[in-house]
Short mmCIF file of C-alpha atoms and ligand atoms in Angstrom, two decimals:
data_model
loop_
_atom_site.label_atom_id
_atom_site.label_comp_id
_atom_site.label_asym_id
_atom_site.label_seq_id
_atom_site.Cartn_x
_atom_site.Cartn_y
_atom_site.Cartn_z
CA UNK A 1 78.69 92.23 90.65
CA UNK A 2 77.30 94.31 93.05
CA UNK A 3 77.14 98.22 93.55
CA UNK A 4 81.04 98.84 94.27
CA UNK A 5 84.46 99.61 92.64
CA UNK A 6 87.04 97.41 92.36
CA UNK A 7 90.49 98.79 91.93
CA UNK A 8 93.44 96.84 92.01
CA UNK A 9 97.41 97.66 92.00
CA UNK A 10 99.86 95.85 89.77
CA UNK A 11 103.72 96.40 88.92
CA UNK A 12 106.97 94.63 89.47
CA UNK A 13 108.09 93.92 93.14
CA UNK A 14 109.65 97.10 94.35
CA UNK A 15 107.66 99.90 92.45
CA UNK A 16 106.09 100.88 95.29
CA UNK A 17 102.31 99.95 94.57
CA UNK A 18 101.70 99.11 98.22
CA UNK A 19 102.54 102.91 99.26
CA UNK A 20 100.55 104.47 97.75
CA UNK A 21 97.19 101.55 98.31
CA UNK A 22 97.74 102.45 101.47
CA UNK A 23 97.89 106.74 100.98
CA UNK A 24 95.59 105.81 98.64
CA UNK A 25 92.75 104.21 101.30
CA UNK A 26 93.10 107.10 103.88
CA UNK A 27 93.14 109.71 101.32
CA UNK A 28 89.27 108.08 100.15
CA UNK A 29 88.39 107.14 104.36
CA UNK A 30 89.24 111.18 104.79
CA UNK A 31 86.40 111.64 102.05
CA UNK A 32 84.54 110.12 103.60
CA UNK A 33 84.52 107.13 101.02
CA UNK A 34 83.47 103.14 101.85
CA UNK A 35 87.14 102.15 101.61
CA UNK A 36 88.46 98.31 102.09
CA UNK A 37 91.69 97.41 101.40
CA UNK A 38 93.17 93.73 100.36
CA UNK A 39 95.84 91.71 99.08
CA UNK A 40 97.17 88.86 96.51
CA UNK A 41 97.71 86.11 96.82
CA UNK A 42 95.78 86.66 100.37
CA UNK A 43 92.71 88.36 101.78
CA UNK A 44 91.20 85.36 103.62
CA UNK A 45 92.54 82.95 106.23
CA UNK A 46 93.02 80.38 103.83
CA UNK A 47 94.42 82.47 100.89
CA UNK A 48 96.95 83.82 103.43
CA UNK A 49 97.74 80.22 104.09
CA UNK A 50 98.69 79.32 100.06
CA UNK A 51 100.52 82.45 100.16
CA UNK A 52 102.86 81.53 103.04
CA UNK A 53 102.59 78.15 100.92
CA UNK A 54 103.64 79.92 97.89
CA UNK A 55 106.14 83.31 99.23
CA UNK A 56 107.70 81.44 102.07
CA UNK A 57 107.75 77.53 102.28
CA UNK A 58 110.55 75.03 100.87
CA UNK A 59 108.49 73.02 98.79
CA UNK A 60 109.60 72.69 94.89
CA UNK A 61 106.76 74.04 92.73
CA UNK A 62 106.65 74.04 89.26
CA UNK A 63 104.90 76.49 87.15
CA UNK A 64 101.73 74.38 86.89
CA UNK A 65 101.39 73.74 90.44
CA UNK A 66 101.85 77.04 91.38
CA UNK A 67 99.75 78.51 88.94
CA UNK A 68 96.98 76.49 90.02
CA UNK A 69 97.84 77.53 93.82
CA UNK A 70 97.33 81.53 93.18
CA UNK A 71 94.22 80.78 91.25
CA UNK A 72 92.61 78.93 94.14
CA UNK A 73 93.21 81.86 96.61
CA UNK A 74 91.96 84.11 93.76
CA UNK A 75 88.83 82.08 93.41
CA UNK A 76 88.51 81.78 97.34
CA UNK A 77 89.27 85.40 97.97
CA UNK A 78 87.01 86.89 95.61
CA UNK A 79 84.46 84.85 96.61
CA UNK A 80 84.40 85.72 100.32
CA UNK A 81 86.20 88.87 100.17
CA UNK A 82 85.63 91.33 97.44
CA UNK A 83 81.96 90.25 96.00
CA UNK A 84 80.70 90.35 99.26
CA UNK A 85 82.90 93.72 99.88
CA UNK A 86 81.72 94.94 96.43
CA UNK A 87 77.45 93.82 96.76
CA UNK A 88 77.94 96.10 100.16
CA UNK A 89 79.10 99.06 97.93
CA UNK A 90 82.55 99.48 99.18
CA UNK A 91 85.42 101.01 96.92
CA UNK A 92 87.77 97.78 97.12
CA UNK A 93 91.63 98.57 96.73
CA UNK A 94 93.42 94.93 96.04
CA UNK A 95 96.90 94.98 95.71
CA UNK A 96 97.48 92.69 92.75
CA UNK A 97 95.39 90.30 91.33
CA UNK A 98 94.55 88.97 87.90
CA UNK A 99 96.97 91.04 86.10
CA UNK A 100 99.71 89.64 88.08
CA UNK A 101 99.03 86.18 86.63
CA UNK A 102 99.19 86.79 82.90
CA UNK A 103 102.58 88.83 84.05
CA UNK A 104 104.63 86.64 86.23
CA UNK A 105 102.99 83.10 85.04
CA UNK A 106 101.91 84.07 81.88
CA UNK A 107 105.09 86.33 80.34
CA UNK A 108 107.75 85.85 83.06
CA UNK A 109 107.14 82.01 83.31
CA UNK A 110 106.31 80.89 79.59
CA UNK A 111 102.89 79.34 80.31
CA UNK A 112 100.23 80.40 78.02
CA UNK A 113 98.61 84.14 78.28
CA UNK A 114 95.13 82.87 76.21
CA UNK A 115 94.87 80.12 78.68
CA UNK A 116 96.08 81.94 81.71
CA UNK A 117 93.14 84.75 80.78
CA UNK A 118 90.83 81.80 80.76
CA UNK A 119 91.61 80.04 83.70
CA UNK A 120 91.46 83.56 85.58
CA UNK A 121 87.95 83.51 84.57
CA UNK A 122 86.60 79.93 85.68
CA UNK A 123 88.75 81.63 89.52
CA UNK A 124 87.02 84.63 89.44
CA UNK A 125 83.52 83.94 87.90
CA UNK A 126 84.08 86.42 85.74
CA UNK A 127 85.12 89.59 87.70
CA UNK A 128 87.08 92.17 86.66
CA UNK A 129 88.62 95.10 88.08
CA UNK A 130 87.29 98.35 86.86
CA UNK A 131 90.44 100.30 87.11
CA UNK A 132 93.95 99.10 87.42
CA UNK A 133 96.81 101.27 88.44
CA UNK A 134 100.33 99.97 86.70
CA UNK A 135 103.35 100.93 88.46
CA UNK A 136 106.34 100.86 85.86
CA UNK A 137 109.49 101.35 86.36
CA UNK A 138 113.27 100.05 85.24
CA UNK A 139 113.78 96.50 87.32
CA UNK A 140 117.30 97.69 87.77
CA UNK A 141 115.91 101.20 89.87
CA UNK A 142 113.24 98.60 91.72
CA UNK A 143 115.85 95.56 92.45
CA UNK A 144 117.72 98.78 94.20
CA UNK A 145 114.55 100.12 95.80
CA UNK A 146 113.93 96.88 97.06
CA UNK A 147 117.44 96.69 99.12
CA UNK A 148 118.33 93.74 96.94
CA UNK A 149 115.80 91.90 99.58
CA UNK A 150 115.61 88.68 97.36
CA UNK A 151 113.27 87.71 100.76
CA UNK A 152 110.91 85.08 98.77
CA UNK A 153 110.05 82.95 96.10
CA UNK A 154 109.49 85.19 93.88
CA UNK A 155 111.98 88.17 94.84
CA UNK A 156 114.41 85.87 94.14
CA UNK A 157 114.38 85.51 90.74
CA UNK A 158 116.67 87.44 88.38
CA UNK A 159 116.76 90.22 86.57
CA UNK A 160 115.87 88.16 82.79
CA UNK A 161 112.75 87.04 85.07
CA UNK A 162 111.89 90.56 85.79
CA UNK A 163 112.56 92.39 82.23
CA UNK A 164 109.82 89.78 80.77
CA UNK A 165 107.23 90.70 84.07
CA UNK A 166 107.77 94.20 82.87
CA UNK A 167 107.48 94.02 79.18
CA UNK A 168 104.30 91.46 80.17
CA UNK A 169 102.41 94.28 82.31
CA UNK A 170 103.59 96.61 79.49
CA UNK A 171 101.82 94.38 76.72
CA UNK A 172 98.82 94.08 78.47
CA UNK A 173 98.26 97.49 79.21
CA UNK A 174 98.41 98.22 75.47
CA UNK A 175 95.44 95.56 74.69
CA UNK A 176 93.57 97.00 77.51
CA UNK A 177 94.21 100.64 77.42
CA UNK A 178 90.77 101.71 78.85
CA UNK A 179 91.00 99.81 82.27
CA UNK A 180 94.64 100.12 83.27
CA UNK A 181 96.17 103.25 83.63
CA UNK A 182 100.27 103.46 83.60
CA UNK A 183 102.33 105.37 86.27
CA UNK A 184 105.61 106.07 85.69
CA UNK A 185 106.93 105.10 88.95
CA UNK A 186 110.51 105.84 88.47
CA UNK A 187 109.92 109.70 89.81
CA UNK A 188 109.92 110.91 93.39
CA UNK A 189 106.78 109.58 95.17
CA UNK A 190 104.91 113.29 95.65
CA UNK A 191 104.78 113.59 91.90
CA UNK A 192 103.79 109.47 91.52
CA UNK A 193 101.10 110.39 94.19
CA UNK A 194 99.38 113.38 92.17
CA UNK A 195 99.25 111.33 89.20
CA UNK A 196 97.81 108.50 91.01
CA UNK A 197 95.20 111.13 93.02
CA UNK A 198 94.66 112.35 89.62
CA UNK A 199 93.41 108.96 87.94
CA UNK A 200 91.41 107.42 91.13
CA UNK A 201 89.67 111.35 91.34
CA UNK A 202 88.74 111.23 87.61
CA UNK A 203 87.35 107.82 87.53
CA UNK A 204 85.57 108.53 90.99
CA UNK A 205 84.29 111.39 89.17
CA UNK A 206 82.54 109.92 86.25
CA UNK A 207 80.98 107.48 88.20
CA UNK A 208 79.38 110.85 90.33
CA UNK A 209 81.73 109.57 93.90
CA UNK A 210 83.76 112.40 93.76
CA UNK A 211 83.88 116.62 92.65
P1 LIG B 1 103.62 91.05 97.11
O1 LIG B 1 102.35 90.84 97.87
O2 LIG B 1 104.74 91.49 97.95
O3 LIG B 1 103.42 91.89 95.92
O4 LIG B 1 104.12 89.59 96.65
C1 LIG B 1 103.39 88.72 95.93
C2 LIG B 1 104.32 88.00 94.98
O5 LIG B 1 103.57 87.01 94.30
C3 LIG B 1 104.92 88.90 93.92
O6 LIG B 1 106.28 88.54 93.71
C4 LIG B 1 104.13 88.56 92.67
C5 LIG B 1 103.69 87.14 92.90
N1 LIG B 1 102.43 86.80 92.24
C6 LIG B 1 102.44 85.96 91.15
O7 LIG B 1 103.49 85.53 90.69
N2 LIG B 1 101.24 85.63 90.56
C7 LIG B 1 100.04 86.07 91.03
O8 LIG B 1 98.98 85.73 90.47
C8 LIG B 1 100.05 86.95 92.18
C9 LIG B 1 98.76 87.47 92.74
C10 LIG B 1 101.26 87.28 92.76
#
């Protein structure tokens, strides 16, 4: 899988995961670390073109087809994005990516988690992130945060939708304690950023990247 890092973001829309990616990135480029950041569903020209497809246009998808259309710009953006990113030894920051799957298809849709884990596989050839941040927080305090935007496919579900995301993330991060690390994101964001500082600097750490 190459020499670099692959860290990727996860939580419920409105948690705030993309705010601190972003601190996250120039705190690391002030280091002086190899920092790239990316998105899901996204990254490349045409991954950014199923996630219009999926976010933004009118068409009726079912949770099949829609599955199957964020696990082709998975397997298209990890192919031409992050292995290449990672085999040049850069720290890669992805705001969501497998993990989102398993929580909005898998537990917030009803499609099936063993399969879901599967089929994320065959997408990504096997690559896994090797530290995953997990925003929680209440979907009542991140609806608000959110301005009650409701702006796209997804945003628009409801709140049942959203309490089984949650619970989802929440489940998975119990079966895989060692890779993804919780933040309790319902605090105000200086004391969210230490603890997310704090996690990035001790896994940096261990691998010898960081003091
Ligand atoms: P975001 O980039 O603003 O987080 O929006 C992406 C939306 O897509 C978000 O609502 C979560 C959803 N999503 C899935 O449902 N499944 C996936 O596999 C991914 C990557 C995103």
């Amino acid at each position: 899988m190459g020499q670099g890092l692959f860290i990727t973001f996860e939580g419920i829309d409105g948690s705030g995961k993309s705010t601190y990616l972003l601190r996250l990135q120039q705190y690391l480029s002030s280091r002086g670390l190899p920092v790239e950041v990316t998105r899901e569903p996204g990254g490349t020209e045409l991954a950014e073109i199923l996630r219009e497809l999926l976010l933004h246009s009118s068409f009726q998808l079912d949770a099949r087809t829609e599955v199957l259309l964020y696990l082709a710009a998975r397997a298209h953006h990890t192919q031409y994005w992050i292995k290449p990113a990672l085999d040049l030894g850069k720290i890669v920051l992805c705001d969501r990516f497998d993990l989102s799957t398993l929580a909005y298809q898998g537990y917030g849709r009803g499609l099936d988690v063993f399969l879901l884990e599967q089929m994320n596989r065959f997408a990504t050839g096997g690559l896994t992130p090797h530290l995953t941040l997990l925003f929680d927080l209440p979907v009542e305090v991140a609806k608000q945060r959110n301005g009650g935007k409701g702006g796209d496919r997804m945003e628009s579900e409801g709140e049942d939708f959203y309490q089984k995301v949650r619970q989802g993330y929440l489940k998975l991060r119990q079966a895989h304690p060692q890779r993804i690390k919780l933040i309790d994101a319902d605090r105000e964001e200086g004391a969210v950023w230490e603890e997310v500082k704090r996690e990035v600097e001790e896994f940096l750490a261990v691998r010898g990247l960081m003091g």
